[in-house]
Structures are given as C-alpha cells and as structure tokens.
CSV table of C-alpha atoms and ligand atoms in Angstrom, one decimal:
chain,number,residue,atom,x,y,z
A,1,MET,CA,9.7,9.6,147.9
A,2,LYS,CA,9.9,5.8,149.7
A,3,THR,CA,7.1,5.8,152.3
A,4,SER,CA,4.1,4.4,151.9
A,5,ASP,CA,1.3,7.5,151.8
A,6,HIS,CA,-0.4,5.7,148.2
A,7,ASP,CA,0.3,2.4,149.5
A,8,ASN,CA,-2.5,0.3,147.4
A,9,LYS,CA,-3.5,3.2,146.3
A,10,ILE,CA,-4.4,3.7,142.1
A,11,PRO,CA,-2.6,6.8,140.5
A,12,PRO,CA,-4.6,9.2,138.8
A,13,GLY,CA,-5.3,9.1,135.0
A,14,PRO,CA,-7.5,8.9,132.0
A,15,SER,CA,-10.5,6.5,132.1
A,16,ALA,CA,-10.0,4.3,128.9
A,17,PRO,CA,-13.4,3.4,127.8
A,18,TRP,CA,-13.8,1.1,124.7
A,19,LEU,CA,-10.9,-1.6,126.0
A,20,GLY,CA,-9.0,1.5,125.4
A,21,LEU,CA,-8.9,1.8,121.3
A,22,PRO,CA,-10.0,5.5,121.5
A,23,LEU,CA,-6.7,6.3,123.2
A,24,LEU,CA,-4.4,3.8,121.5
A,25,GLY,CA,-6.1,5.3,118.5
A,26,GLU,CA,-4.5,8.4,119.5
A,27,MET,CA,-1.1,7.2,120.7
A,28,LYS,CA,-0.9,5.6,117.2
A,29,ASN,CA,-1.2,9.0,115.9
A,30,ASP,CA,0.3,11.2,118.4
A,31,LEU,CA,2.7,9.1,121.0
A,32,LEU,CA,4.5,12.3,122.2
A,33,GLY,CA,1.4,14.8,122.6
A,34,THR,CA,-0.9,12.3,124.4
A,35,ALA,CA,1.7,11.2,127.1
A,36,GLN,CA,2.1,15.3,127.8
A,37,ARG,CA,-1.4,16.3,127.5
A,38,MET,CA,-1.5,13.0,130.1
A,39,ARG,CA,1.5,14.9,132.5
A,40,GLU,CA,-0.4,17.7,132.4
A,41,GLN,CA,-3.4,17.0,133.0
A,42,TYR,CA,-2.6,13.9,136.5
A,43,GLY,CA,1.2,15.0,137.4
A,44,ASP,CA,3.6,13.0,138.1
A,45,VAL,CA,2.7,9.1,137.8
A,46,VAL,CA,-0.3,8.4,135.9
A,47,HIS,CA,-2.5,5.1,135.2
A,48,PHE,CA,-4.5,3.8,133.1
A,49,ARG,CA,-6.2,0.6,131.5
A,50,MET,CA,-6.4,-0.4,127.8
A,51,ALA,CA,-8.5,-3.9,128.1
A,52,SER,CA,-7.4,-5.2,131.2
A,53,GLN,CA,-4.3,-4.1,131.0
A,54,PRO,CA,-3.2,-1.4,133.5
A,55,TYR,CA,-0.7,1.0,132.6
A,56,TYR,CA,2.0,3.6,134.5
A,57,TYR,CA,4.2,6.9,133.4
A,58,PHE,CA,6.3,7.7,136.0
A,59,PHE,CA,7.7,11.7,135.3
A,60,SER,CA,10.4,12.3,137.9
A,61,PRO,CA,13.8,11.7,137.9
A,62,GLU,CA,13.5,10.2,141.7
A,63,LEU,CA,11.0,7.8,140.4
A,64,ILE,CA,12.7,6.6,137.4
A,65,ARG,CA,15.9,5.9,139.0
A,66,GLU,CA,14.0,4.5,141.6
A,67,LEU,CA,12.3,2.0,139.4
A,68,LEU,CA,15.1,0.8,136.9
A,69,VAL,CA,17.8,1.4,139.9
A,70,GLU,CA,16.5,0.3,142.8
A,71,HIS,CA,14.0,-2.5,141.6
A,72,ALA,CA,15.9,-3.7,138.4
A,73,ASP,CA,16.3,-7.3,139.3
A,74,ASP,CA,12.2,-7.1,139.5
A,75,LEU,CA,11.7,-5.8,136.1
A,76,ILE,CA,11.9,-7.5,132.6
A,77,ARG,CA,11.6,-5.5,129.3
A,78,HIS,CA,7.4,-5.9,127.7
A,79,GLU,CA,7.0,-9.0,126.6
A,80,ARG,CA,5.5,-7.2,122.6
A,81,ALA,CA,8.3,-5.1,121.8
A,82,ILE,CA,10.5,-7.5,122.7
A,83,GLU,CA,9.2,-10.7,120.6
A,84,VAL,CA,8.3,-8.3,117.5
A,85,PHE,CA,12.6,-7.2,118.3
A,86,SER,CA,13.3,-11.0,118.4
A,87,LEU,CA,11.9,-12.1,116.2
A,88,VAL,CA,13.7,-10.8,113.4
A,89,TYR,CA,17.3,-10.3,115.9
A,90,GLY,CA,17.4,-13.4,117.2
A,91,ASP,CA,18.3,-14.0,121.0
A,92,ASN,CA,20.6,-11.2,122.0
A,93,VAL,CA,21.7,-8.9,124.7
A,94,LEU,CA,19.3,-7.1,124.3
A,95,THR,CA,16.2,-9.2,124.2
A,96,THR,CA,17.0,-12.1,126.9
A,97,GLU,CA,16.4,-11.9,130.2
A,98,GLY,CA,17.6,-13.3,133.9
A,99,ASP,CA,20.7,-15.7,134.1
A,100,THR,CA,20.7,-15.8,130.4
A,101,TRP,CA,21.2,-11.5,129.5
A,102,LYS,CA,23.4,-11.2,132.9
A,103,ARG,CA,26.2,-14.5,130.7
A,104,GLN,CA,25.4,-12.8,127.7
A,105,ARG,CA,26.2,-9.2,128.8
A,106,ARG,CA,29.5,-10.0,130.8
A,107,ILE,CA,30.8,-11.6,127.7
A,108,LEU,CA,30.1,-8.5,125.1
A,109,MET,CA,30.9,-6.3,127.6
A,110,PRO,CA,34.9,-6.1,127.2
A,111,GLY,CA,34.6,-5.2,123.9
A,112,PHE,CA,33.1,-1.7,124.8
A,113,LEU,CA,34.8,-0.4,127.5
A,114,PRO,CA,36.6,2.4,126.4
A,115,LYS,CA,40.9,1.7,126.8
A,116,LYS,CA,38.4,-1.2,124.6
A,117,ILE,CA,36.8,1.8,122.3
A,118,THR,CA,40.3,3.5,122.0
A,119,GLY,CA,41.8,0.3,119.3
A,120,TYR,CA,38.3,0.9,117.3
A,121,VAL,CA,39.7,4.5,116.5
A,122,ASP,CA,41.8,4.1,113.4
A,123,LEU,CA,38.6,1.3,112.1
A,124,MET,CA,36.3,4.2,112.7
A,125,THR,CA,38.0,6.9,111.3
A,126,GLY,CA,38.7,4.6,108.1
A,127,ALA,CA,35.3,5.1,107.7
A,128,VAL,CA,34.2,8.2,108.3
A,129,ALA,CA,37.2,9.4,105.7
A,130,ASP,CA,36.4,6.8,102.7
A,131,ALA,CA,32.7,8.6,103.3
A,132,MET,CA,33.6,12.4,103.1
A,133,VAL,CA,34.8,11.7,100.0
A,134,THR,CA,32.1,9.2,99.2
A,135,ALA,CA,28.7,11.9,100.2
A,136,PHE,CA,30.9,15.2,98.7
A,137,PRO,CA,33.3,13.9,95.7
A,138,GLU,CA,33.6,17.4,94.2
A,139,LYS,CA,36.3,19.3,95.5
A,140,GLY,CA,35.2,23.4,94.7
A,141,PRO,CA,33.5,25.2,97.0
A,142,ALA,CA,29.8,24.7,95.7
A,143,GLY,CA,27.1,23.9,98.6
A,144,ASN,CA,25.9,20.0,97.9
A,145,VAL,CA,22.3,19.9,99.3
A,146,LEU,CA,21.9,16.6,101.2
A,147,ASP,CA,19.1,14.3,102.8
A,148,VAL,CA,20.7,14.4,106.3
A,149,ASP,CA,19.4,11.5,107.3
A,150,SER,CA,20.3,9.4,104.6
A,151,PHE,CA,24.0,10.4,104.7
A,152,THR,CA,24.6,9.6,108.2
A,153,THR,CA,21.8,6.0,108.2
A,154,VAL,CA,24.7,4.7,105.2
A,155,LEU,CA,27.7,6.1,107.3
A,156,THR,CA,27.0,5.1,111.0
A,157,MET,CA,25.9,1.3,109.2
A,158,ASP,CA,30.1,1.6,107.6
A,159,VAL,CA,31.3,2.4,110.7
A,160,ILE,CA,29.7,-0.2,112.8
A,161,LEU,CA,30.2,-3.0,109.7
A,162,ARG,CA,33.6,-1.9,110.2
A,163,VAL,CA,34.3,-2.1,114.4
A,164,LEU,CA,32.7,-5.6,114.1
A,165,PHE,CA,34.5,-6.6,111.6
A,166,SER,CA,37.3,-4.3,109.6
A,167,HIS,CA,34.8,-5.0,106.7
A,168,LYS,CA,34.4,-2.5,104.2
A,169,VAL,CA,30.8,-2.9,102.3
A,170,SER,CA,30.3,-2.4,98.7
A,171,GLU,CA,27.7,0.2,97.9
A,172,ALA,CA,25.1,-2.1,96.6
A,173,GLU,CA,25.8,-3.9,99.7
A,174,SER,CA,25.5,-0.7,101.9
A,175,GLN,CA,23.3,-0.3,100.1
A,176,ARG,CA,21.1,-3.5,100.7
A,177,ALA,CA,21.9,-2.9,104.4
A,178,PHE,CA,20.1,0.5,104.5
A,179,GLU,CA,16.9,-0.4,102.8
A,180,ALA,CA,16.5,-3.7,105.2
A,181,SER,CA,17.1,-1.8,108.1
A,182,ARG,CA,14.9,1.0,107.5
A,183,ALA,CA,11.9,-1.8,105.8
A,184,LEU,CA,12.4,-3.3,109.2
A,185,GLU,CA,12.0,-0.4,111.0
A,186,HIS,CA,8.8,0.5,109.6
A,187,GLN,CA,7.0,-3.3,110.6
A,188,GLY,CA,8.9,-3.1,113.4
A,189,MET,CA,6.5,-0.3,114.6
A,190,ARG,CA,3.5,-1.7,112.7
A,191,GLU,CA,3.3,-5.1,114.6
A,192,LEU,CA,4.4,-3.5,117.8
A,193,PHE,CA,0.8,-2.7,117.6
A,194,TRP,CA,-0.5,-5.5,116.9
A,195,PRO,CA,-1.2,-8.4,119.9
A,196,LYS,CA,0.6,-11.4,118.1
A,197,THR,CA,3.0,-11.5,114.9
A,198,PRO,CA,1.6,-14.8,112.4
A,199,PRO,CA,3.9,-17.0,111.7
A,200,ASP,CA,5.8,-16.3,109.0
A,201,TRP,CA,4.1,-18.6,106.5
A,202,PHE,CA,1.1,-16.1,107.1
A,203,PRO,CA,0.3,-13.8,104.8
A,204,TYR,CA,-0.4,-10.9,107.5
A,205,PRO,CA,0.7,-7.4,105.7
A,206,GLY,CA,4.5,-6.2,105.1
A,207,ARG,CA,6.0,-9.6,105.1
A,208,LYS,CA,7.1,-10.1,102.1
A,209,GLN,CA,9.5,-7.6,103.1
A,210,LYS,CA,10.4,-8.7,106.3
A,211,LEU,CA,11.6,-11.9,105.3
A,212,LYS,CA,14.0,-10.3,102.5
A,213,SER,CA,14.9,-7.9,104.9
A,214,LYS,CA,16.5,-10.0,107.4
A,215,ALA,CA,18.0,-12.2,104.9
A,216,ASP,CA,19.4,-9.9,103.3
A,217,LEU,CA,20.7,-8.8,106.9
A,218,GLU,CA,21.3,-11.8,108.1
A,219,ASN,CA,23.7,-13.5,105.1
A,220,LEU,CA,25.4,-10.0,105.2
A,221,ILE,CA,26.2,-10.2,109.1
A,222,GLY,CA,26.7,-14.3,109.6
A,223,SER,CA,28.9,-14.8,106.6
A,224,GLN,CA,31.4,-13.0,108.4
A,225,VAL,CA,31.1,-14.3,111.4
A,226,GLN,CA,30.7,-18.1,109.6
A,227,VAL,CA,33.6,-16.9,107.1
A,228,ARG,CA,35.9,-16.1,110.2
A,229,ARG,CA,34.6,-18.9,112.7
A,230,ALA,CA,35.9,-21.6,109.6
A,231,ALA,CA,39.3,-19.6,108.7
A,232,GLY,CA,39.8,-20.3,112.8
A,233,GLU,CA,42.6,-17.5,112.1
A,234,ASP,CA,44.4,-16.0,114.8
A,235,GLN,CA,42.0,-13.5,116.8
A,236,ALA,CA,45.1,-11.5,118.3
A,237,THR,CA,46.1,-10.6,114.7
A,238,LYS,CA,42.4,-8.6,114.6
A,239,THR,CA,41.2,-5.5,117.0
A,240,ASP,CA,37.7,-5.4,115.3
A,241,TYR,CA,34.6,-6.8,117.8
A,242,LEU,CA,34.5,-10.0,115.7
A,243,ALA,CA,37.9,-11.2,117.2
A,244,MET,CA,36.6,-10.5,120.8
A,245,LEU,CA,33.3,-12.0,120.7
A,246,LEU,CA,35.1,-15.3,119.1
A,247,SER,CA,37.9,-15.0,122.1
A,248,ALA,CA,35.7,-14.4,124.5
A,249,HIS,CA,36.3,-16.5,127.3
A,250,ASP,CA,33.6,-15.9,130.1
A,251,ASP,CA,34.8,-16.9,133.6
A,252,GLU,CA,32.0,-17.5,136.1
A,253,ALA,CA,30.4,-20.1,133.2
A,254,GLN,CA,29.4,-22.7,136.4
A,255,GLY,CA,28.9,-26.2,134.6
A,256,ALA,CA,27.6,-27.9,132.2
A,257,SER,CA,24.0,-25.6,131.5
A,258,SER,CA,26.9,-22.5,130.9
A,259,SER,CA,29.1,-22.0,128.1
A,260,PRO,CA,32.2,-20.5,128.7
A,261,THR,CA,32.5,-19.9,124.4
A,262,LEU,CA,29.0,-18.0,122.5
A,263,SER,CA,27.9,-20.3,119.9
A,264,THR,CA,28.0,-19.7,116.3
A,265,GLU,CA,24.2,-18.4,116.5
A,266,GLU,CA,25.2,-16.4,119.5
A,267,ILE,CA,27.5,-14.6,118.0
A,268,ARG,CA,25.4,-14.0,115.2
A,269,ASP,CA,22.5,-12.5,117.1
A,270,ASN,CA,24.7,-10.4,119.0
A,271,CYS,CA,26.6,-9.0,115.8
A,272,MET,CA,22.9,-8.3,114.6
A,273,VAL,CA,22.1,-6.5,117.4
A,274,ILE,CA,25.1,-4.4,118.0
A,275,PHE,CA,24.1,-3.7,114.4
A,276,ALA,CA,21.0,-2.3,114.9
A,277,ALA,CA,21.3,-0.6,117.6
A,278,GLY,CA,23.9,0.8,117.1
A,279,HIS,CA,23.9,2.7,113.7
A,280,ASP,CA,20.3,4.0,113.3
A,281,THR,CA,20.9,5.3,117.3
A,282,THR,CA,24.4,7.2,116.1
A,283,ALA,CA,22.4,8.1,112.8
A,284,THR,CA,19.6,9.9,114.1
A,285,VAL,CA,21.6,11.7,116.8
A,286,MET,CA,23.5,13.4,114.2
A,287,THR,CA,20.7,14.2,112.2
A,288,TRP,CA,20.0,16.3,114.7
A,289,TRP,CA,23.0,17.3,115.7
A,290,ILE,CA,24.2,18.3,112.0
A,291,GLY,CA,20.7,20.6,111.6
A,292,LEU,CA,20.8,22.4,114.8
A,293,MET,CA,24.5,23.1,113.5
A,294,ALA,CA,22.9,24.8,110.3
A,295,HIS,CA,20.6,26.6,112.7
A,296,HIS,CA,23.3,27.8,114.8
A,297,PRO,CA,26.2,28.8,112.5
A,298,GLU,CA,27.4,31.0,115.5
A,299,VAL,CA,27.6,27.6,117.7
A,300,ALA,CA,28.8,25.6,115.0
A,301,GLU,CA,31.7,28.3,115.5
A,302,LYS,CA,32.7,27.2,118.8
A,303,VAL,CA,33.4,23.8,118.0
A,304,ARG,CA,35.1,24.2,114.8
A,305,GLN,CA,37.4,26.1,117.0
A,306,GLU,CA,37.7,24.0,119.8
A,307,VAL,CA,38.5,21.5,116.9
A,308,ALA,CA,41.6,23.2,115.9
A,309,GLU,CA,42.8,24.3,119.3
A,310,VAL,CA,42.3,20.4,121.1
A,311,ALA,CA,43.2,18.1,117.6
A,312,GLY,CA,44.8,20.6,114.8
A,313,ASP,CA,44.6,19.0,111.2
A,314,ARG,CA,45.0,16.1,112.8
A,315,ASN,CA,43.0,12.5,113.0
A,316,PRO,CA,41.6,13.4,116.4
A,317,THR,CA,42.2,10.4,118.8
A,318,ALA,CA,39.6,9.0,121.2
A,319,ASP,CA,41.2,11.3,124.2
A,320,GLU,CA,41.3,14.5,121.9
A,321,LEU,CA,37.8,14.1,120.6
A,322,SER,CA,37.2,13.2,124.9
A,323,ARG,CA,39.1,16.6,126.2
A,324,MET,CA,36.3,18.4,123.2
A,325,LYS,CA,34.1,19.8,125.9
A,326,TRP,CA,31.9,22.2,123.5
A,327,MET,CA,31.3,19.7,121.0
A,328,ASN,CA,30.4,17.0,123.3
A,329,ALA,CA,28.0,19.9,124.8
A,330,THR,CA,26.7,20.4,121.4
A,331,ILE,CA,26.2,16.5,120.9
A,332,LYS,CA,24.4,16.3,124.7
A,333,GLU,CA,22.2,18.7,124.3
A,334,ALA,CA,21.0,17.2,120.7
A,335,MET,CA,20.5,14.0,122.5
A,336,ARG,CA,18.2,15.7,125.3
A,337,LEU,CA,16.1,17.9,122.4
A,338,TYR,CA,15.8,14.5,120.3
A,339,PRO,CA,16.6,10.8,122.5
A,340,PRO,CA,16.8,8.6,119.5
A,341,THR,CA,15.0,6.2,122.3
A,342,PRO,CA,11.6,9.0,123.7
A,343,ASN,CA,10.3,5.9,125.7
A,344,LEU,CA,12.7,3.0,126.9
A,345,PHE,CA,11.1,-0.5,126.4
A,346,PHE,CA,7.9,-1.3,128.5
A,347,ARG,CA,8.6,-2.4,131.5
A,348,CYS,CA,6.9,-5.1,133.4
A,349,PRO,CA,7.1,-6.2,136.9
A,350,VAL,CA,7.3,-10.0,137.4
A,351,ARG,CA,6.3,-9.3,141.6
A,352,ASP,CA,4.4,-6.5,143.1
A,353,ILE,CA,6.7,-3.3,143.7
A,354,GLU,CA,6.2,-0.2,145.4
A,355,ILE,CA,7.4,2.7,143.5
A,356,GLY,CA,6.8,6.2,145.5
A,357,GLY,CA,4.9,4.7,147.5
A,358,TRP,CA,2.6,4.0,144.6
A,359,HIS,CA,1.7,-0.2,144.3
A,360,VAL,CA,2.3,-0.9,141.2
A,361,PRO,CA,1.6,-4.8,140.2
A,362,LYS,CA,2.9,-7.6,138.6
A,363,GLY,CA,2.2,-8.0,135.1
A,364,ALA,CA,1.6,-4.1,135.0
A,365,SER,CA,3.6,-1.7,131.9
A,366,ILE,CA,5.0,0.2,133.2
A,367,ASN,CA,6.3,3.1,130.3
A,368,VAL,CA,10.0,5.8,131.0
A,369,PRO,CA,9.3,8.4,128.8
A,370,VAL,CA,12.9,10.2,128.4
A,371,TRP,CA,11.5,12.4,126.2
A,372,HIS,CA,9.1,14.4,128.4
A,373,VAL,CA,11.2,14.2,131.0
A,374,GLN,CA,14.5,15.5,129.2
A,375,HIS,CA,12.2,18.8,127.8
A,376,ASP,CA,10.7,19.5,131.4
A,377,ALA,CA,11.4,23.1,132.5
A,378,ARG,CA,11.8,22.0,136.4
A,379,TRP,CA,15.8,20.2,134.9
A,380,PHE,CA,16.0,22.3,131.5
A,381,PRO,CA,15.0,26.1,131.6
A,382,GLU,CA,13.2,26.8,128.6
A,383,PRO,CA,13.6,23.2,127.6
A,384,GLU,CA,12.4,23.8,123.8
A,385,SER,CA,16.1,26.0,123.2
A,386,PHE,CA,19.1,25.0,122.4
A,387,ARG,CA,21.6,26.1,125.0
A,388,PRO,CA,24.5,23.4,125.1
A,389,GLU,CA,25.8,25.4,128.1
A,390,ARG,CA,23.8,23.1,129.9
A,391,PHE,CA,26.0,20.6,129.9
A,392,MET,CA,29.3,22.9,130.6
A,393,PRO,CA,32.0,21.7,133.4
A,394,ASN,CA,30.1,25.7,135.0
A,395,ALA,CA,26.6,25.0,134.1
A,396,ALA,CA,24.1,24.4,137.4
A,397,GLU,CA,24.0,20.3,138.0
A,398,ILE,CA,21.4,18.6,136.6
A,399,PRO,CA,19.2,16.0,138.9
A,400,ARG,CA,20.1,12.2,138.1
A,401,GLY,CA,17.3,10.5,135.8
A,402,ALA,CA,16.6,14.1,134.3
A,403,TYR,CA,18.9,13.3,131.6
A,404,MET,CA,19.3,9.7,130.2
A,405,PRO,CA,19.8,9.0,126.4
A,406,PHE,CA,21.2,6.0,126.8
A,407,GLY,CA,18.8,4.5,129.9
A,408,ALA,CA,19.9,4.2,132.9
A,409,GLY,CA,20.5,1.3,136.0
A,410,PRO,CA,21.9,-2.4,134.3
A,411,ARG,CA,20.4,-2.0,131.5
A,412,VAL,CA,22.0,1.1,130.7
A,413,CYS,CA,23.1,1.2,126.5
A,414,ILE,CA,26.0,-1.6,126.5
A,415,GLY,CA,27.8,0.9,123.6
A,416,GLN,CA,27.4,4.6,125.0
A,417,HIS,CA,31.1,5.0,124.8
A,418,LEU,CA,31.2,4.3,121.7
A,419,ALA,CA,29.3,6.0,120.6
A,420,THR,CA,30.5,9.1,122.6
A,421,ILE,CA,33.2,8.4,120.2
A,422,GLU,CA,32.2,7.8,117.4
A,423,MET,CA,29.1,10.6,117.2
A,424,ALA,CA,33.0,12.5,118.0
A,425,LEU,CA,34.9,12.2,115.5
A,426,ILE,CA,32.0,12.1,113.0
A,427,ALA,CA,31.3,15.6,113.4
A,428,THR,CA,35.1,17.1,114.1
A,429,PHE,CA,35.0,16.1,110.8
A,430,LEU,CA,31.6,17.6,109.3
A,431,ILE,CA,32.6,20.4,111.3
A,432,ARG,CA,36.6,21.0,110.0
A,433,GLN,CA,35.2,21.0,106.3
A,434,PHE,CA,31.9,22.4,105.9
A,435,ASP,CA,29.7,25.2,106.6
A,436,LEU,CA,27.1,23.9,107.2
A,437,SER,CA,23.8,26.0,106.5
A,438,PRO,CA,19.7,24.9,106.1
A,439,GLY,CA,18.9,23.5,102.7
A,440,ASP,CA,15.4,24.8,103.1
A,441,ALA,CA,13.7,27.8,104.3
A,442,ALA,CA,11.5,26.2,107.4
A,443,GLY,CA,13.3,25.5,110.7
A,444,LEU,CA,14.0,21.8,111.5
A,445,PRO,CA,11.3,19.2,111.3
A,446,SER,CA,9.4,17.8,113.8
A,447,PRO,CA,10.5,14.9,115.3
A,448,LYS,CA,8.3,11.5,114.6
A,449,ILE,CA,8.7,8.3,116.7
A,450,ASP,CA,9.9,5.4,114.7
A,451,MET,CA,11.8,2.8,115.9
A,452,VAL,CA,14.0,6.0,117.0
A,453,LEU,CA,13.4,10.0,116.7
A,454,LYS,CA,13.0,10.6,113.4
A,455,PRO,CA,12.9,14.2,111.8
A,456,GLU,CA,9.3,13.6,110.7
A,457,THR,CA,10.1,15.8,107.2
A,458,THR,CA,13.5,15.4,105.6
A,459,LEU,CA,15.6,17.6,106.5
A,460,ARG,CA,18.3,19.0,104.0
A,461,VAL,CA,21.5,21.0,104.5
A,462,LYS,CA,23.3,22.3,102.4
A,463,PHE,CA,27.4,21.3,103.0
A,464,THR,CA,29.3,24.3,101.8
A,465,ARG,CA,33.6,23.1,101.5
A,466,ARG,CA,34.9,25.5,103.6
B,501,HEM,C1,23.6,7.5,120.4
B,501,HEM,C2,24.0,6.7,120.2
B,501,HEM,C3,23.2,5.3,121.4
B,501,HEM,C4,21.7,5.7,122.4
B,501,HEM,C5,21.2,7.0,122.5
B,501,HEM,C6,22.1,4.4,122.8
B,501,HEM,C7,20.2,4.3,123.5
B,501,HEM,C8,20.1,2.7,124.2
B,501,HEM,C9,19.7,2.7,125.3
B,501,HEM,C10,18.5,4.2,125.8
B,501,HEM,C11,19.2,2.0,125.5
B,501,HEM,C12,18.3,0.8,126.5
B,501,HEM,C13,17.0,1.3,126.6
B,501,HEM,C14,15.9,0.1,127.1
B,501,HEM,O1,17.1,-0.2,129.1
B,501,HEM,O2,15.3,-0.4,127.5
B,501,HEM,C15,20.5,1.0,125.0
B,501,HEM,C16,20.1,-0.2,124.9
B,501,HEM,C17,21.1,-0.8,124.3
B,501,HEM,N1,21.9,-0.6,123.3
B,501,HEM,FE1,22.0,1.4,122.5
B,501,HEM,N2,22.6,3.4,122.3
B,501,HEM,C18,23.4,4.1,121.2
B,501,HEM,C19,24.2,3.4,120.6
B,501,HEM,C20,24.4,2.4,121.0
B,501,HEM,C21,25.6,2.0,120.0
B,501,HEM,C22,26.5,2.5,119.5
B,501,HEM,C23,25.1,0.5,120.3
B,501,HEM,C24,26.7,-0.7,119.9
B,501,HEM,C25,27.5,-1.0,119.1
B,501,HEM,C26,24.4,-0.1,121.2
B,501,HEM,C27,23.6,-1.5,121.3
B,501,HEM,C28,22.8,-1.6,122.6
B,501,HEM,C29,23.1,-2.3,122.9
B,501,HEM,C30,23.4,-4.0,122.5
B,501,HEM,C31,22.2,-2.6,123.9
B,501,HEM,C32,21.0,-3.3,125.1
B,501,HEM,C33,21.4,-3.6,126.4
B,501,HEM,C34,21.0,-4.3,127.1
B,501,HEM,O3,20.0,-4.4,127.6
B,501,HEM,O4,22.1,-4.9,128.0
B,501,HEM,N3,23.5,1.6,121.4
B,501,HEM,N4,20.7,2.0,123.5
C-alpha cells in the first residue's frame, strides 16, 4: 500500500506505561512471544513508545521490502546494537554507514562472489573432512551422542578460519576461540538492554571476561593479518580471503579522503566480523538441520540418495552442491523455521519516511521480525511443520519479502553464497557417513534468542556410522 491513507496517523499498538519498563521486561523474557501477541492483537503494523522512543514493527512482506529496498538510503542500523557490536569487533562492513560502509562493501564484495567461492571449496572440504575424524574418532558403528551445537560451532569456526587464512587452528586455539565467541555473545545480549556500555576501566558486570575474550580473538585473528602483512609475500599464490583483502584495490576511491586499499586495522576488523558473523550463523543452521534430520529420517534418506546421485563418493564441487535441490530445500526450510537472526538489526530513519502510508518519524526504531514473517500461515501454510517441498522448484511461489534469512536490500548478508555452499558441503559429509537419530526422548528443544537463534536446552543427536 503506497497511498497516504494513514498519513500522519500512528499505527495501533500497546500502551506502554511506566516508561515501557513492564513491556521491556516482557520482551526480555520472551521476545518472540511478545511480538507474536502484538501481531495477533494489532495487525501488520504495530507502534508503541518506550520512554519517549517510538518503536515500529512491520510484519508484512510487502511493507518490509518497501522499507529495506525502496527506503534503504533513508535508514541506518539502530545505534545501540551497532555500538555494542563495534565495541568488540571494531569499525567494519557490518557496523559502518554511508560512504565508509559503501567503500568497505565494495572492497570486500569480490571475495564473496560465486566465482571466488568455488576457489574456497577445497579449503572448506579440508576443514569438514578433518572434523569428521576429530569429532568421531572411532571407526565402528557404535553411535555417538553429541551436543550438536558445540560440534557445529567448532566445525564452522574452523571452516571460516581456513577460508580467511588457509589456517588450521590447533585444538587449544579452537577451544579458546569457542569460549571467547560464546562469552562475547552472552555479554552482547546483556549490554543490548543497557542504555550505554561503561568505559573499559569501570567494573561493570561481565567486563573482565569480555575484555579477555576480545583479546583472545584479536590475538588469534590479528596475528594472522600481521604475519601475512609483514611477510609481504605474493598474494597471488594464496587462494584465501585474506589474500584478496591484502591485494584489494578500490577503483572508485577518489582523492585523499578515500584510500583505495584497506589499512591493517580495517583488514583486522573486517576479518573479526567475518569470523563472528560467518561461523555462528552457519553453525546455528546446521545445528537445527541436524536435529530436523534426526527427527525426519525419511527426509534424510531422500537427501542421502540425492547426494549419491549427484556426487557419488567424490568430494562435491560447488556446482554439484548447488544442483542438490532436495538437500538445499531441507536447509532452506531449516532456516525458515529457525532463522539465525530472528530480527534484523533495528533500523532507524535519518529523515521522516512513509511506509505503507504510515508516517515513520526520523529517529524511530524499526524492527523487521524475520521469524514472525517466516512463521506466518498466510505465506507458509502449516507454518510449524517441517516441509522442505515448499522450496522445491515446482512449489507455489513465496511472496518476495516473506522469506529472508539473509535479510534484504543493499545490506543483505554479504556471505550468503559462501554460507549456502558451506552448509550443503557439511550436510553432504554428515549424511553420507551417519544415520542421525534423536539423542533424547523429547522432541527438538524450543528456540531461544541469543545473538542468534539457539536451542534453549542442549540439542543432542545420535550419530551412527553407516
Ligand atoms: C546461514 C548463514 C547466515 C545467515 C542466516 C546470515 C544472516 C545475515 C543477515 C540477516 C544479515 C543482515 C542483517 C541486517 O540487515 O540487519 C547479514 C549480514 C552480514 N553477514 Fe551474514 N549470515 C550468514 C552467514 C554469513 C557468512 C558465512 C558471512 C561471512 C563469511 C556473513 C557475513 C555478514 C556480514 C559481513 C554482514 C553485514 C553486511 C553489511 O552490512 O553490508 N554472514 N547476515
């Protein structure tokens, strides 16, 4: 709806007395449930105020696209979330805005193009093959019950480090990076609800662990960048992402204010964010996918057959992985049910805008509730059922904006092609080698929002070698 029939009118929504503190408390306890109840009660556009700040929720695909695509230039990401993130990961393509973001995205993008990703497949395959040996040392058929999320997190961390640096981390480094990432994630969620993060010298809750975890990650990643920068080696001999960044040149750079190359600090900060954004998200999808396969063995069998038909016993190529339609449909359906980022970063208009005829003032906080749109029966009949058929080529068309695990508009996930190939590769190795069955009597755990959508209780699966 683009007419101005709601012009200057405020959308319906809950009144939020006491500066919105009771509503904030409800959200802190149950963010997904609170938004769901608001949608049921007030419809596709919801507005409320917390303290004096206006908040908007858009639940309709059409309005979300109008917001993220047509109004992309009128929006920045919400300051608090970005502030929390940049305190740890620095100024990078995720945390910057305007011309700085455009320049970083231009320089980073070539390393994420499908052609380039084909070159990372060998690096990724090495990591996945090694993980199969480390996580499952025994050769016999006895089943191993694993905490799936720990397994996928260590695995995807190794994958992204190899794509970045061709580097295989030691077990000790891997454990340190795992603990650091988890600690930073929990701390990030905690600080999101604070109006401001105190300076580092102030003894705020979680500070000591946060600074140690940040230093651990900086050491791991920064040392790689330093060593390669100092070696001054010919980057053409390497096929990893760092080689691309070290030799990258921005042809659109103009004048002294915009350098055509990235500084060492910019490279480190972007490697930090690629590491952070690039492993926990894929780990989460793989965690839920493994859980879903364990609970739907008939679907897993179809995936296994397809893998055998397309790639036989060989390590699959990027092209073969893209041709596994049923496999990719199961991964897409896992991302629909459990989108790793159930809400995009809050958006904030830099000038007054109009969405669907509703006036949204400069400075408002806008939520794009990915989880709710992907669980809406209008676009996905029987939304709680696992039905990969929805994503097969002959399925009914899904409205644009109704499925967006990678976001939409110019700030869509830069790593989406890499993630798609990586997830299909991991899935191929697992489904070939193991029968998956539930490790606990109960069904799949409920989802819980951390920085990404994790299982609320440990998800255990039995891996039985075939
Ligand atoms: C299944 C895996 C993944 C999912 C579901 C995912 C999801 C997302 C989403 C939803 C956004 C946009 C957030 C917003 O608009 O507020 C985003 C941005 C981003 N993602 Fe991913 N992501 C995944 C994998 C990756 C990987 C593998 C990398 C890097 C190797 C990566 C790097 C980034 C970066 C750097 C941004 C910021 C882009 C920008 O602002 O220009 N992501 N991701």
